[in-house]
Amino acid sequence: DVVLDRAGFTLREAQRLRETFQRFAQDGGIPAKAMPRCMEWLGLPPPPPPDSSRPGSEEADRSVSEAEFLGRMRQRQEQHIREFVAEFQRRPPDPDSSSVMDRLLLVSGLCGCGGATP
């Protein structure tokens, strides 16, 4: 149950995300319009803007709960890992047979996943 409450994040990651949630939350949730700023605060690319042009669209007016926020961050992290693995698999075979990944590729990939900071 404890790990589920953290959406699978480590204690440190969950704490950072909850602090960020509290920074942007209004009335118990983050307004959808504030999500791009929140994502940028975390060093992530902003999500696509909500489509408020469609008639009856309430996405732009709704807010994101803490549980939904953690879930979205988990999905974003998993997507980034999939992209990183796919990029690594597209790379040509190890030219010098050292089995060592280029440091810049590794650091840039891990930074976006929350696993390291330069």
PDB file of C-alpha atoms in Angstrom:
ATOM      1  CA  ASP A   1       0.000   0.000   0.000  1.00  0.00           C
ATOM      2  CA  VAL A   2       2.829   2.416   0.801  1.00  0.00           C
ATOM      3  CA  VAL A   3       4.358   2.050  -2.670  1.00  0.00           C
ATOM      4  CA  LEU A   4       0.927   2.443  -4.262  1.00  0.00           C
ATOM      5  CA  ASP A   5       0.434   5.698  -2.332  1.00  0.00           C
ATOM      6  CA  ARG A   6       3.690   6.879  -3.909  1.00  0.00           C
ATOM      7  CA  ALA A   7       2.621   5.716  -7.402  1.00  0.00           C
ATOM      8  CA  GLY A   8       5.757   3.560  -7.548  1.00  0.00           C
ATOM      9  CA  PHE A   9       8.180   6.425  -6.897  1.00  0.00           C
ATOM     10  CA  THR A  10      10.930   6.319  -4.307  1.00  0.00           C
ATOM     11  CA  LEU A  11      10.322   8.270  -1.112  1.00  0.00           C
ATOM     12  CA  ARG A  12      12.557  11.091  -2.350  1.00  0.00           C
ATOM     13  CA  GLU A  13      10.858  11.259  -5.756  1.00  0.00           C
ATOM     14  CA  ALA A  14       7.387  11.179  -4.208  1.00  0.00           C
ATOM     15  CA  GLN A  15       8.338  13.932  -1.766  1.00  0.00           C
ATOM     16  CA  ARG A  16       9.654  16.142  -4.578  1.00  0.00           C
ATOM     17  CA  LEU A  17       6.523  15.564  -6.642  1.00  0.00           C
ATOM     18  CA  ARG A  18       4.206  16.232  -3.689  1.00  0.00           C
ATOM     19  CA  GLU A  19       6.075  19.452  -2.904  1.00  0.00           C
ATOM     20  CA  THR A  20       5.686  20.498  -6.521  1.00  0.00           C
ATOM     21  CA  PHE A  21       2.001  19.586  -6.423  1.00  0.00           C
ATOM     22  CA  GLN A  22       1.518  21.753  -3.317  1.00  0.00           C
ATOM     23  CA  ARG A  23       3.353  24.634  -4.981  1.00  0.00           C
ATOM     24  CA  PHE A  24       0.876  24.722  -7.886  1.00  0.00           C
ATOM     25  CA  ALA A  25      -2.308  23.389  -6.240  1.00  0.00           C
ATOM     26  CA  GLN A  26      -5.344  25.588  -5.781  1.00  0.00           C
ATOM     27  CA  ASP A  27      -8.388  24.269  -3.936  1.00  0.00           C
ATOM     28  CA  GLY A  28      -6.948  20.754  -3.728  1.00  0.00           C
ATOM     29  CA  GLY A  29      -5.815  20.395  -7.340  1.00  0.00           C
ATOM     30  CA  ILE A  30      -3.596  21.856 -10.026  1.00  0.00           C
ATOM     31  CA  PRO A  31      -5.609  23.763 -12.625  1.00  0.00           C
ATOM     32  CA  ALA A  32      -5.074  22.228 -16.083  1.00  0.00           C
ATOM     33  CA  LYS A  33      -3.891  25.640 -17.272  1.00  0.00           C
ATOM     34  CA  ALA A  34      -1.059  25.524 -14.693  1.00  0.00           C
ATOM     35  CA  MET A  35       0.214  22.067 -15.727  1.00  0.00           C
ATOM     36  CA  PRO A  36       2.688  23.413 -18.333  1.00  0.00           C
ATOM     37  CA  ARG A  37       4.350  25.627 -15.684  1.00  0.00           C
ATOM     38  CA  CYS A  38       4.351  22.721 -13.234  1.00  0.00           C
ATOM     39  CA  MET A  39       5.987  20.379 -15.756  1.00  0.00           C
ATOM     40  CA  GLU A  40       8.603  23.010 -16.611  1.00  0.00           C
ATOM     41  CA  TRP A  41       9.282  23.468 -12.869  1.00  0.00           C
ATOM     42  CA  LEU A  42      10.115  19.745 -12.755  1.00  0.00           C
ATOM     43  CA  GLY A  43      12.396  20.105 -15.789  1.00  0.00           C
ATOM     44  CA  LEU A  44      10.026  18.206 -18.080  1.00  0.00           C
ATOM     45  CA  PRO A  45       8.614  19.282 -21.415  1.00  0.00           C
ATOM     46  CA  PRO A  46       5.149  20.749 -20.950  1.00  0.00           C
ATOM     47  CA  PRO A  47       2.131  18.630 -21.853  1.00  0.00           C
ATOM     48  CA  PRO A  48       0.106  19.557 -24.914  1.00  0.00           C
ATOM     49  CA  PRO A  49      -2.339  22.355 -24.096  1.00  0.00           C
ATOM     50  CA  PRO A  50      -5.880  21.284 -23.235  1.00  0.00           C
ATOM     51  CA  ASP A  51      -8.260  21.560 -26.157  1.00  0.00           C
ATOM     52  CA  SER A  52     -10.665  24.245 -25.031  1.00  0.00           C
ATOM     53  CA  SER A  53     -11.787  25.027 -28.572  1.00  0.00           C
ATOM     54  CA  ARG A  54     -14.115  22.039 -28.792  1.00  0.00           C
ATOM     55  CA  PRO A  55     -17.659  22.786 -27.744  1.00  0.00           C
ATOM     56  CA  GLY A  56     -18.406  21.214 -24.365  1.00  0.00           C
ATOM     57  CA  SER A  57     -14.723  20.663 -23.587  1.00  0.00           C
ATOM     58  CA  GLU A  58     -14.149  21.010 -19.864  1.00  0.00           C
ATOM     59  CA  GLU A  59     -10.516  19.865 -19.895  1.00  0.00           C
ATOM     60  CA  ALA A  60      -9.165  23.427 -19.718  1.00  0.00           C
ATOM     61  CA  ASP A  61     -11.334  24.223 -16.688  1.00  0.00           C
ATOM     62  CA  ARG A  62     -10.736  21.111 -14.612  1.00  0.00           C
ATOM     63  CA  SER A  63      -8.027  20.539 -12.045  1.00  0.00           C
ATOM     64  CA  VAL A  64      -5.678  17.611 -11.517  1.00  0.00           C
ATOM     65  CA  SER A  65      -5.822  15.857  -8.128  1.00  0.00           C
ATOM     66  CA  GLU A  66      -2.672  14.754  -6.312  1.00  0.00           C
ATOM     67  CA  ALA A  67      -3.313  11.093  -7.147  1.00  0.00           C
ATOM     68  CA  GLU A  68      -3.873  11.941 -10.826  1.00  0.00           C
ATOM     69  CA  PHE A  69      -0.771  14.141 -10.818  1.00  0.00           C
ATOM     70  CA  LEU A  70       1.383  11.311  -9.446  1.00  0.00           C
ATOM     71  CA  GLY A  71      -0.155   8.948 -12.011  1.00  0.00           C
ATOM     72  CA  ARG A  72       0.605  11.363 -14.843  1.00  0.00           C
ATOM     73  CA  MET A  73       4.181  11.768 -13.634  1.00  0.00           C
ATOM     74  CA  ARG A  74       4.555   7.958 -13.472  1.00  0.00           C
ATOM     75  CA  GLN A  75       3.229   7.679 -17.052  1.00  0.00           C
ATOM     76  CA  ARG A  76       5.589  10.438 -18.193  1.00  0.00           C
ATOM     77  CA  GLN A  77       8.554   8.726 -16.561  1.00  0.00           C
ATOM     78  CA  GLU A  78       7.678   5.353 -18.098  1.00  0.00           C
ATOM     79  CA  GLN A  79       7.235   6.977 -21.526  1.00  0.00           C
ATOM     80  CA  HIS A  80      10.632   8.629 -21.212  1.00  0.00           C
ATOM     81  CA  ILE A  81      12.244   5.311 -20.301  1.00  0.00           C
ATOM     82  CA  ARG A  82      10.628   3.647 -23.350  1.00  0.00           C
ATOM     83  CA  GLU A  83      11.940   6.473 -25.564  1.00  0.00           C
ATOM     84  CA  PHE A  84      15.404   6.167 -24.036  1.00  0.00           C
ATOM     85  CA  VAL A  85      15.515   2.392 -24.567  1.00  0.00           C
ATOM     86  CA  ALA A  86      14.276   2.787 -28.153  1.00  0.00           C
ATOM     87  CA  GLU A  87      16.961   5.404 -28.841  1.00  0.00           C
ATOM     88  CA  PHE A  88      19.620   3.159 -27.340  1.00  0.00           C
ATOM     89  CA  GLN A  89      18.443   0.227 -29.477  1.00  0.00           C
ATOM     90  CA  ARG A  90      18.595   2.383 -32.640  1.00  0.00           C
ATOM     91  CA  ARG A  91      22.262   3.141 -32.046  1.00  0.00           C
ATOM     92  CA  PRO A  92      24.807   1.228 -34.125  1.00  0.00           C
ATOM     93  CA  PRO A  93      26.706  -1.609 -32.448  1.00  0.00           C
ATOM     94  CA  ASP A  94      29.429  -0.601 -30.019  1.00  0.00           C
ATOM     95  CA  PRO A  95      32.231   0.601 -32.340  1.00  0.00           C
ATOM     96  CA  ASP A  96      35.099  -0.157 -29.979  1.00  0.00           C
ATOM     97  CA  SER A  97      33.495  -3.190 -28.303  1.00  0.00           C
ATOM     98  CA  SER A  98      33.931  -1.573 -24.900  1.00  0.00           C
ATOM     99  CA  SER A  99      30.301  -2.089 -23.870  1.00  0.00           C
ATOM    100  CA  VAL A 100      30.377   1.469 -22.532  1.00  0.00           C
ATOM    101  CA  MET A 101      27.609   3.914 -23.367  1.00  0.00           C
ATOM    102  CA  ASP A 102      28.538   7.447 -24.320  1.00  0.00           C
ATOM    103  CA  ARG A 103      28.433   9.509 -21.102  1.00  0.00           C
ATOM    104  CA  LEU A 104      26.411  12.368 -22.613  1.00  0.00           C
ATOM    105  CA  LEU A 105      23.754   9.996 -23.941  1.00  0.00           C
ATOM    106  CA  LEU A 106      23.499   8.249 -20.607  1.00  0.00           C
ATOM    107  CA  VAL A 107      23.307  11.449 -18.541  1.00  0.00           C
ATOM    108  CA  SER A 108      20.814  13.126 -20.883  1.00  0.00           C
ATOM    109  CA  GLY A 109      18.614  10.045 -20.844  1.00  0.00           C
ATOM    110  CA  LEU A 110      18.718   9.592 -17.100  1.00  0.00           C
ATOM    111  CA  CYS A 111      18.152  13.246 -16.304  1.00  0.00           C
ATOM    112  CA  GLY A 112      14.803  13.174 -18.068  1.00  0.00           C
ATOM    113  CA  CYS A 113      13.855  10.022 -16.150  1.00  0.00           C
ATOM    114  CA  GLY A 114      14.591  11.516 -12.759  1.00  0.00           C
ATOM    115  CA  GLY A 115      17.443   9.076 -12.229  1.00  0.00           C
ATOM    116  CA  ALA A 116      20.372  11.488 -12.251  1.00  0.00           C
ATOM    117  CA  THR A 117      21.207  15.144 -12.425  1.00  0.00           C
ATOM    118  CA  PRO A 118      24.257  16.609 -14.115  1.00  0.00           C
TER     119      PRO A 118
END
